[in-house]
XYZ file of C-alpha atoms in Angstrom:
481
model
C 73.741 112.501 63.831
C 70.888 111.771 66.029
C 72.181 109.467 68.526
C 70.574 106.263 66.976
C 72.256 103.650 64.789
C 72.028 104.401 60.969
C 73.825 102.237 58.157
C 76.844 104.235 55.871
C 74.725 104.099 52.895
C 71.505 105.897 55.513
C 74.131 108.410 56.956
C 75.346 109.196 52.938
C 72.059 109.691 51.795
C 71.134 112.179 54.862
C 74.165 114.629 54.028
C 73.342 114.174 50.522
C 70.038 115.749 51.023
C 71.810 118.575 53.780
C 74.588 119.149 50.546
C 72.035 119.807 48.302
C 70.032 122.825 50.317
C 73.085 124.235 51.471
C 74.357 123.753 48.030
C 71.515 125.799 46.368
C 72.447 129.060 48.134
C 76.504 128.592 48.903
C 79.314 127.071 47.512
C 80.735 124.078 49.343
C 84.563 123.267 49.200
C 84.775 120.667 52.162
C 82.178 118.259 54.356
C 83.410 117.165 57.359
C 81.454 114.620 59.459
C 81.493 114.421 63.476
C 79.508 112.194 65.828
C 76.846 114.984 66.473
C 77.297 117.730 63.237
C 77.851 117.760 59.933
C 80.224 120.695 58.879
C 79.937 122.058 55.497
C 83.080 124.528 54.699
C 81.475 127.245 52.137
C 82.116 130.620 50.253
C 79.410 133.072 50.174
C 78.770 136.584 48.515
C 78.547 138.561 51.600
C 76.354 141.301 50.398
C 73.651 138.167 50.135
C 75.011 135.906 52.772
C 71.649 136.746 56.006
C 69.327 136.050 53.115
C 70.720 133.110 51.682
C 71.345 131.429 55.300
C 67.854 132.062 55.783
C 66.098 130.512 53.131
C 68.897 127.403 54.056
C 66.949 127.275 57.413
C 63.402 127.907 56.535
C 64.348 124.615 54.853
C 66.117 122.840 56.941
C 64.819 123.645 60.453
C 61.138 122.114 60.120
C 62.574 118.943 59.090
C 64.553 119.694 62.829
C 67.472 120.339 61.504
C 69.494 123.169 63.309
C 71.947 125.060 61.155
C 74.662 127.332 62.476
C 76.747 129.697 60.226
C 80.238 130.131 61.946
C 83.016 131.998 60.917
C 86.721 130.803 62.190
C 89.747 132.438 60.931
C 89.338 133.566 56.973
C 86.839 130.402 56.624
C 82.919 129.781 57.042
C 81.255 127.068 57.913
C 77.377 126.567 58.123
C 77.419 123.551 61.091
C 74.208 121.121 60.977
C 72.945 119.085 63.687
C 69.959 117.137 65.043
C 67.320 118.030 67.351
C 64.479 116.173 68.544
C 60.745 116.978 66.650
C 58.799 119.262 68.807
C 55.565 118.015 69.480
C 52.396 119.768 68.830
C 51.281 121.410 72.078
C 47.673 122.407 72.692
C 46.308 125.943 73.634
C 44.765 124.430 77.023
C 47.389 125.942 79.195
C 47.259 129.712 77.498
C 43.292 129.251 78.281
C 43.280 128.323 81.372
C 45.935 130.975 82.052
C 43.879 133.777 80.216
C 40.735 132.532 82.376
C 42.574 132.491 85.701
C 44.034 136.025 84.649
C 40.860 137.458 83.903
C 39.331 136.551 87.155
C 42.418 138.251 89.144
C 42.581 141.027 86.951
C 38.399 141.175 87.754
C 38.787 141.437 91.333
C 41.693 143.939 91.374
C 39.840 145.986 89.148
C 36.793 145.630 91.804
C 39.568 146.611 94.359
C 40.261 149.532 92.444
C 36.838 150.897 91.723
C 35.783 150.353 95.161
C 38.811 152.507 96.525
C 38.386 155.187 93.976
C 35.306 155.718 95.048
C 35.565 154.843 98.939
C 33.086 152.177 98.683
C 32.929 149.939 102.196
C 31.448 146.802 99.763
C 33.717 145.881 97.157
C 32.285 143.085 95.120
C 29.014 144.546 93.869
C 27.869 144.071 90.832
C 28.532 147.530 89.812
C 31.927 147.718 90.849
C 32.834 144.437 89.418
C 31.885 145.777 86.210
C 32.998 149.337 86.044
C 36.366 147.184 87.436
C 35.961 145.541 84.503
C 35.402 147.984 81.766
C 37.951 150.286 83.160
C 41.141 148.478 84.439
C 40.914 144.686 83.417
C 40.311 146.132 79.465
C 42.953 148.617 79.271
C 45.486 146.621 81.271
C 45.066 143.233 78.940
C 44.972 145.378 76.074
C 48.259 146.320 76.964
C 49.670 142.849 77.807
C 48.333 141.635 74.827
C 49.365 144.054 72.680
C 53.067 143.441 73.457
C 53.079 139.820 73.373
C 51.501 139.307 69.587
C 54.311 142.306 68.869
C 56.349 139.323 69.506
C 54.519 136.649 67.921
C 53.581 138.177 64.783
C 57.243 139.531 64.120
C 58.154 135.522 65.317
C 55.891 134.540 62.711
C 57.528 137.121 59.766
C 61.093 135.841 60.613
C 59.359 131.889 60.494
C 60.009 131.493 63.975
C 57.889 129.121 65.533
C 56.154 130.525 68.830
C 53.258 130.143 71.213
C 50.165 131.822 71.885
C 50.765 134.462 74.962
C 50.403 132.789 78.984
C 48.853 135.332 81.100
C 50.228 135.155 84.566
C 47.548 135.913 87.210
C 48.509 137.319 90.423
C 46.532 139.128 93.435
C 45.563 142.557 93.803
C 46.505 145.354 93.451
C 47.721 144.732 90.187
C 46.525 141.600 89.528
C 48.887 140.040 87.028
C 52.536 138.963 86.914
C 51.953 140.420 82.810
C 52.465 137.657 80.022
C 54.813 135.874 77.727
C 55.102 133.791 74.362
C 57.430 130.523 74.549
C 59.811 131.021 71.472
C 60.372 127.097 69.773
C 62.894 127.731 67.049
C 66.622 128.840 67.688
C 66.351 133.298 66.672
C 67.909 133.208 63.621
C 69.963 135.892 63.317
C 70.822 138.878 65.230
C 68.436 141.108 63.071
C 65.406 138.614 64.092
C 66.478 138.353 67.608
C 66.611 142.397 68.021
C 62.960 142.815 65.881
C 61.553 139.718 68.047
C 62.761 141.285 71.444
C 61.826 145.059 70.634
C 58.356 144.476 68.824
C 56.479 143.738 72.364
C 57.655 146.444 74.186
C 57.199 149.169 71.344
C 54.092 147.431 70.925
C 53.019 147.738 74.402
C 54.315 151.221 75.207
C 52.402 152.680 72.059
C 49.819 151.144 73.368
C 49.924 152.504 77.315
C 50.606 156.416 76.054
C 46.769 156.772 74.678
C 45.762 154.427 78.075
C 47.361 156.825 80.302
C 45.649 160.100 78.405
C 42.269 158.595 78.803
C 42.791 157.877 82.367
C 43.991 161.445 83.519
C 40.767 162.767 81.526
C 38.927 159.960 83.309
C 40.510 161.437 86.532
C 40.049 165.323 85.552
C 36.495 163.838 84.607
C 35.669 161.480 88.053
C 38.057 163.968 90.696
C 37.409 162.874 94.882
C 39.050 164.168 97.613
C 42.434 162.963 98.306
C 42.982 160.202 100.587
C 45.414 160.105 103.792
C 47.226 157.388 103.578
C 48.108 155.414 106.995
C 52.022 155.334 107.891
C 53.112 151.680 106.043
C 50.444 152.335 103.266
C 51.957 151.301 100.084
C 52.152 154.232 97.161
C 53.594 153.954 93.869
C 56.503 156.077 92.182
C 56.122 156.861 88.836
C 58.615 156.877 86.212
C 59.347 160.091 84.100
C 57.022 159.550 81.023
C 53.931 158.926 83.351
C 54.773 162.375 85.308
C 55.378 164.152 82.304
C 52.068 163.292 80.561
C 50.515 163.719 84.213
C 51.663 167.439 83.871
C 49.216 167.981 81.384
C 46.565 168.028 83.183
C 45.752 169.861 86.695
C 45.612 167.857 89.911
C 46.688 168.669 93.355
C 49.922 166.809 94.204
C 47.875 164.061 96.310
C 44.878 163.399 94.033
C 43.742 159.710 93.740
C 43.913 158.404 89.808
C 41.344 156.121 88.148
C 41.783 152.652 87.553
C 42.877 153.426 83.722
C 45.484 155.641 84.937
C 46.215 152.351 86.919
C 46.325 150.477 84.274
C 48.729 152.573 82.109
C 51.210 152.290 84.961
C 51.331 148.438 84.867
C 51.947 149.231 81.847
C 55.048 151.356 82.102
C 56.129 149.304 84.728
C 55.868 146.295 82.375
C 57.383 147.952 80.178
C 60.559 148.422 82.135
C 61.110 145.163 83.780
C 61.094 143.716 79.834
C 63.690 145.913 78.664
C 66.037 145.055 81.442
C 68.950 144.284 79.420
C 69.913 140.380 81.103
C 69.016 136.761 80.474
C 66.108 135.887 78.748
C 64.375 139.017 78.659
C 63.179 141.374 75.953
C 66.218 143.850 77.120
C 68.463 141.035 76.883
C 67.515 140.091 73.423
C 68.111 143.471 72.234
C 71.464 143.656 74.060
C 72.788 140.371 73.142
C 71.989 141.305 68.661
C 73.386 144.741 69.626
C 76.835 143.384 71.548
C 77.174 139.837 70.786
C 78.776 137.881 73.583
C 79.712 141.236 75.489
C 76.177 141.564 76.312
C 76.306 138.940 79.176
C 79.087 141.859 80.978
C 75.957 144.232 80.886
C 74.027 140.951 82.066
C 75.726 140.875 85.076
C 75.823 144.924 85.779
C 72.390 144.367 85.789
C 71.989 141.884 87.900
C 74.273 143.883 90.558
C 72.356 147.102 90.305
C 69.043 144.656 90.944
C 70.732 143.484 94.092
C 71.491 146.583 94.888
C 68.440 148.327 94.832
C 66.581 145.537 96.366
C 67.922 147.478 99.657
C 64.898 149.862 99.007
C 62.647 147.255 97.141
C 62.999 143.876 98.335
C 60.883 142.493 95.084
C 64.268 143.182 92.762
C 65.803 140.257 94.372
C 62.983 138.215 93.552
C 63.653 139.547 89.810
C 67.218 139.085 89.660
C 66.853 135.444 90.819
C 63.631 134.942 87.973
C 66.257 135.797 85.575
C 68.612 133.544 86.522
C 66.382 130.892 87.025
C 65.024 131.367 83.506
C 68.168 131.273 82.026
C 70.648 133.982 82.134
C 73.641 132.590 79.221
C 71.599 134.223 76.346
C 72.428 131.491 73.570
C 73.765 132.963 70.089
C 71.318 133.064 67.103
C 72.261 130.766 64.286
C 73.827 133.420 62.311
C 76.148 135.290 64.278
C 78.029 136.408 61.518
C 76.338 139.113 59.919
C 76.326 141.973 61.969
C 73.228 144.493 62.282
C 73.006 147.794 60.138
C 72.924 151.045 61.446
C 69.094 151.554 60.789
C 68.511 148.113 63.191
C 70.933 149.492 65.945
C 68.739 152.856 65.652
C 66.079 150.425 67.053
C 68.647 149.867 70.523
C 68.554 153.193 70.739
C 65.048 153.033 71.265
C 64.529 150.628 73.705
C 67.512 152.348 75.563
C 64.829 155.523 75.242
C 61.893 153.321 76.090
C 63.530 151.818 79.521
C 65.060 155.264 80.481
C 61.564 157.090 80.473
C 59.744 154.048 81.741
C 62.139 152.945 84.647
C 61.371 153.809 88.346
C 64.080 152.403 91.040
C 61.747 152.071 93.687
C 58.105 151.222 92.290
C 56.424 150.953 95.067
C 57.488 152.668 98.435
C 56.019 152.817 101.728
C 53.952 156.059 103.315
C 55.976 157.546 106.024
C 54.302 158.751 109.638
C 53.782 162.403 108.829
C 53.427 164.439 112.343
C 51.536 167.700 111.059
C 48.805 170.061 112.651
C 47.769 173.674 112.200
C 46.700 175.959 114.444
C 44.225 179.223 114.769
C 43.077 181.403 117.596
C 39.263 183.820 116.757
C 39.235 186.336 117.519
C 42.914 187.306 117.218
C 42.070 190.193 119.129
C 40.079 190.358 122.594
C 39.725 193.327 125.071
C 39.472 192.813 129.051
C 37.789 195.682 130.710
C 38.617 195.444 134.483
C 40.830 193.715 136.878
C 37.871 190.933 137.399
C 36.641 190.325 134.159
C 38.038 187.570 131.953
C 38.404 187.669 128.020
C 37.016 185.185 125.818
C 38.747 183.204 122.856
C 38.345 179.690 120.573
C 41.255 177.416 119.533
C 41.149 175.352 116.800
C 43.544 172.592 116.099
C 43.313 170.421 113.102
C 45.711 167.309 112.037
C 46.881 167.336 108.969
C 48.900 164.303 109.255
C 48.823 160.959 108.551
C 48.433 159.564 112.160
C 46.544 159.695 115.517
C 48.389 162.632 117.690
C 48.311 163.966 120.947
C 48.947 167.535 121.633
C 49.184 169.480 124.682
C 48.431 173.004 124.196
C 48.740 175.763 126.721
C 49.431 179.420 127.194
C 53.338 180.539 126.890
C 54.467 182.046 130.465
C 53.216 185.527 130.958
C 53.404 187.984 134.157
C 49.823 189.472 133.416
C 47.735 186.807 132.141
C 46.432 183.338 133.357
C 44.710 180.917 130.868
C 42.317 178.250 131.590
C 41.102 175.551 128.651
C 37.866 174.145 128.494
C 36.871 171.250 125.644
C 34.049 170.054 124.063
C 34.547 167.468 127.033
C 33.808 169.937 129.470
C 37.452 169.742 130.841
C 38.997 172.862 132.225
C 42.533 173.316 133.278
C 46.072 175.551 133.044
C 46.757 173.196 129.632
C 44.358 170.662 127.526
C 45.882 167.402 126.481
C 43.822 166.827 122.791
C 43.996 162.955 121.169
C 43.147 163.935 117.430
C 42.030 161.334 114.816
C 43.611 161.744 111.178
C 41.827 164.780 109.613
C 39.902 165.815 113.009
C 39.790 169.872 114.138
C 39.383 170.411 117.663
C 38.226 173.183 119.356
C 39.066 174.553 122.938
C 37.678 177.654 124.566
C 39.893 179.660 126.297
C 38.957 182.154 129.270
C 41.658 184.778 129.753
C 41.791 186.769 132.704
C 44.264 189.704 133.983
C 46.634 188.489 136.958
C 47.447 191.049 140.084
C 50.604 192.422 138.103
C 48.730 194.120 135.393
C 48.038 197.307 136.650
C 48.394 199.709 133.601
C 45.681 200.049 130.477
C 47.529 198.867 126.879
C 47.678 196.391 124.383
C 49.744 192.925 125.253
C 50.504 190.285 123.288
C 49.665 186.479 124.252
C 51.441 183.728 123.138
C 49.426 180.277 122.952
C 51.558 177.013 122.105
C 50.993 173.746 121.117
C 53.146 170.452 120.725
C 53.225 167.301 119.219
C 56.702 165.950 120.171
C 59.000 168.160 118.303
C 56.493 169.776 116.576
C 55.321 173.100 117.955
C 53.335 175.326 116.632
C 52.010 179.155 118.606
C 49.595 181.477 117.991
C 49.313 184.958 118.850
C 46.559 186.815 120.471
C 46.699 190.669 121.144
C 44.967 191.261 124.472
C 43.544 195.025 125.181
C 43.386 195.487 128.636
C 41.015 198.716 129.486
């Protein structure tokens, strides 16, 4: 049974001992011995038969045996084999992990503050620690949360499992999140669906209160919006984090605080868990829920992945981490009994959970935004005689995103001639204005009457400016006495 030589008499005595657990909880009609397995053909009371498999393997799977309760045609079998003892490993590796976490989660959160704030020195000891007490706390507290959801419900179902390994990563979020390696075959599909669902309920309890306390932080700590440069990354956010952001009153482009931050790791964490394929917390819950359909949904998700990695490239990177994890999801060792309605209430959760959590495109890329306004004082201005000249300021202001060059002059006109003088002391039939992100120029403009205005009134005067196909014109009423 193990792949070394044992003598009949050592081999008897071994299923002896197997016939007598099995034996305590099921009746056993027929043994049948393989190379690898020992098959023991039994009749069980079905309204019993998840709890009396699982006392059989509390027994039986710390002395590393690995039972498997089958059902083929109108008979059930409970299938033991051998697997080799699972050493003891140390917590080194989760330390070092944590440690290494810390200290990227540290400097992101230094990142963070320093941004916020518009700070030209980043690592100073202030915002190192304001970085620390207000991102790096709130966004471990979330990790952590929803990996001991896993490992204490591993522990309830006798699962064996490790500590949580933080994955570090560089800013600005600063971690790849965390996971717990899972040492026992899931027992049944009740214990795989509480197992997979317990970190990211966990978790996204967890990141609501996070995300309240950062929007207060926010209403709290406001600064003036920032422009972001064309090719500036920005960050969609999924429906939950919008609709608790509604709550509170921001304009559309206000900068959030690092916990806000925080609670959208989070959500984001959230999501790419409950992604129902391979090895992930998604595809734990789908594979109790449908049982070997689940890989069918595996695949659809692996498409839709490839297909939205047109607008992100990083879901290509996540469809190939779950293959290269593993994504054949292997069956618990009861995949018999089949979940209640009360448990499948729970994959209607996490169907909830991913829904309001999910963003296609998490992180998307500022556009060039080509946008200026315009304004002429005083709109109105009165020439007195044929020599005189009327007197007028422009002021142009970008409002976009980008450096822009605008040429502004007067429309064509029979009765008036413009000329444009700038802070530069340039003066000419048209100014040609270079305008830094969030600069207002202004330009003086002398008006004066040309020889075919030769009767008193009021006239209008059109003044136009343009930025490639932007234009933009303001009006002037000219009263010529």
């Amino acid at each position: 049974m193990n792949g070394t030589y044992r003598s009949p008499s050592t081999i008897g005595e071994e299923i002896e001992r197997l016939k007598s657990v099995i034996s305590s909880r099921f009746s056993i009609y027929d043994i049948r011995v393989t190379y690898d397995a020992v098959i023991f053909f039994i009749s069980a009371n079905p309204d019993t038969l998840e709890q009396d498999f699982d006392e059989v393997r509390k027994v039986l799977v710390p002395q590393n045996y690995i039972p498997f309760l089958q059902r083929h045609g109108g008979e059930m079998t409970i299938t033991v084999g051998k697997r080799k003892p699972i050493g003891k490993k140390g917590n080194i590796p989760n330390i070092v992990l944590l440690v290494l976490t810390l200290i990227s989660t540290t400097v992101t959160g230094a990142f963070l503050w320093a941004g916020y704030y518009e700070e030209s020195s980043i690592f100073t000891l202030s915002n190192i620690l304001n970085g620390i007490v207000f991102f790096v706390v709130p966004v471990m507290l979330i990790l952590g949360t929803h990996e001991m959801g896993h490992y204490i419900v591993a522990k309830r179902h006798h699962v064996n499992a490790s500590l949580p390994y933080f994955l570090p990563s560089i800013p600005p979020i600063g971690t790849l999140g965390a996971f717990i390696s899972i040492r026992d075959p899931f027992p049944s599909r009740r214990a795989l669906l509480e197992i997979g669902i317990a970190g990211p309920i966990a978790g996204f309890l967890v990141t609501i209160p996070v995300a309240v306390v950062g929007f207060i932080l926010t209403q709290m700590n406001p600064v003036p919006p920032q422009i972001l440069p064309p090719g500036a990354e920005v960050f969609s956010v999924p429906f939950l984090y919008s609709l608790i952001l509604s709550l509170f009153r921001f304009p559309s482009s206000t900068s959030i605080f690092p916990t806000a931050f925080a609670a959208w790791v989070g959500f984001f964490a959230t999501a790419l868990n409950l992604l129902p394929a391979g090895q992930l917390d998604g595809g734990h819950v789908a594979r109790a829920l449908l049982g070997e359909s689940s890989k069918y949904l595996g695949w659809a998700t692996l498409l839709a992945m490839v297909i939205l990695s047109f607008g992100f490239e990083s879901w290509l990177l996540m469809a190939l981490f779950v293959l290269l994890v593993g994504f054949r999801h292997p069956p618990p060792l009861n995949d018999v009994t089949k979940l209640k309605l009360n448990r499948k209430m729970l994959g209607a959760i996490a169907a909830a959970m991913f829904l309001v959590t999910f963003t296609p495109f998490p992180v998307t890329s500022v556009p060039a935004n080509l946008s200026y306004s315009m304004t002429a004082t005083p709109q109105n201005i009165s020439i007195p005689n044929s020599t005189s000249t009327g007197q007028l300021m422009i002021s142009i202001s970008n409002q976009g995103n980008t450096l822009e060059t605008i040429n502004l002059s007067q429309m064509p006109d029979a009765y008036f001639v413009s000329a444009f003088q700038t802070m530069g002391g340039l003066n000419g039939s048209y100014a040609l204005l270079k305008l830094k992100v969030g600069e207002t120029v202004n330009v003086s403009v002398s008006v004066a009457p040309t020889r075919f205005l030769t009767q008193p009134g009021t006239y209008p005067l059109v003044f136009v400016a343009r930025e490639g196909s932007i234009t933009r014109t303001v009006t002037v009423e000219v009263s010529y006495l």
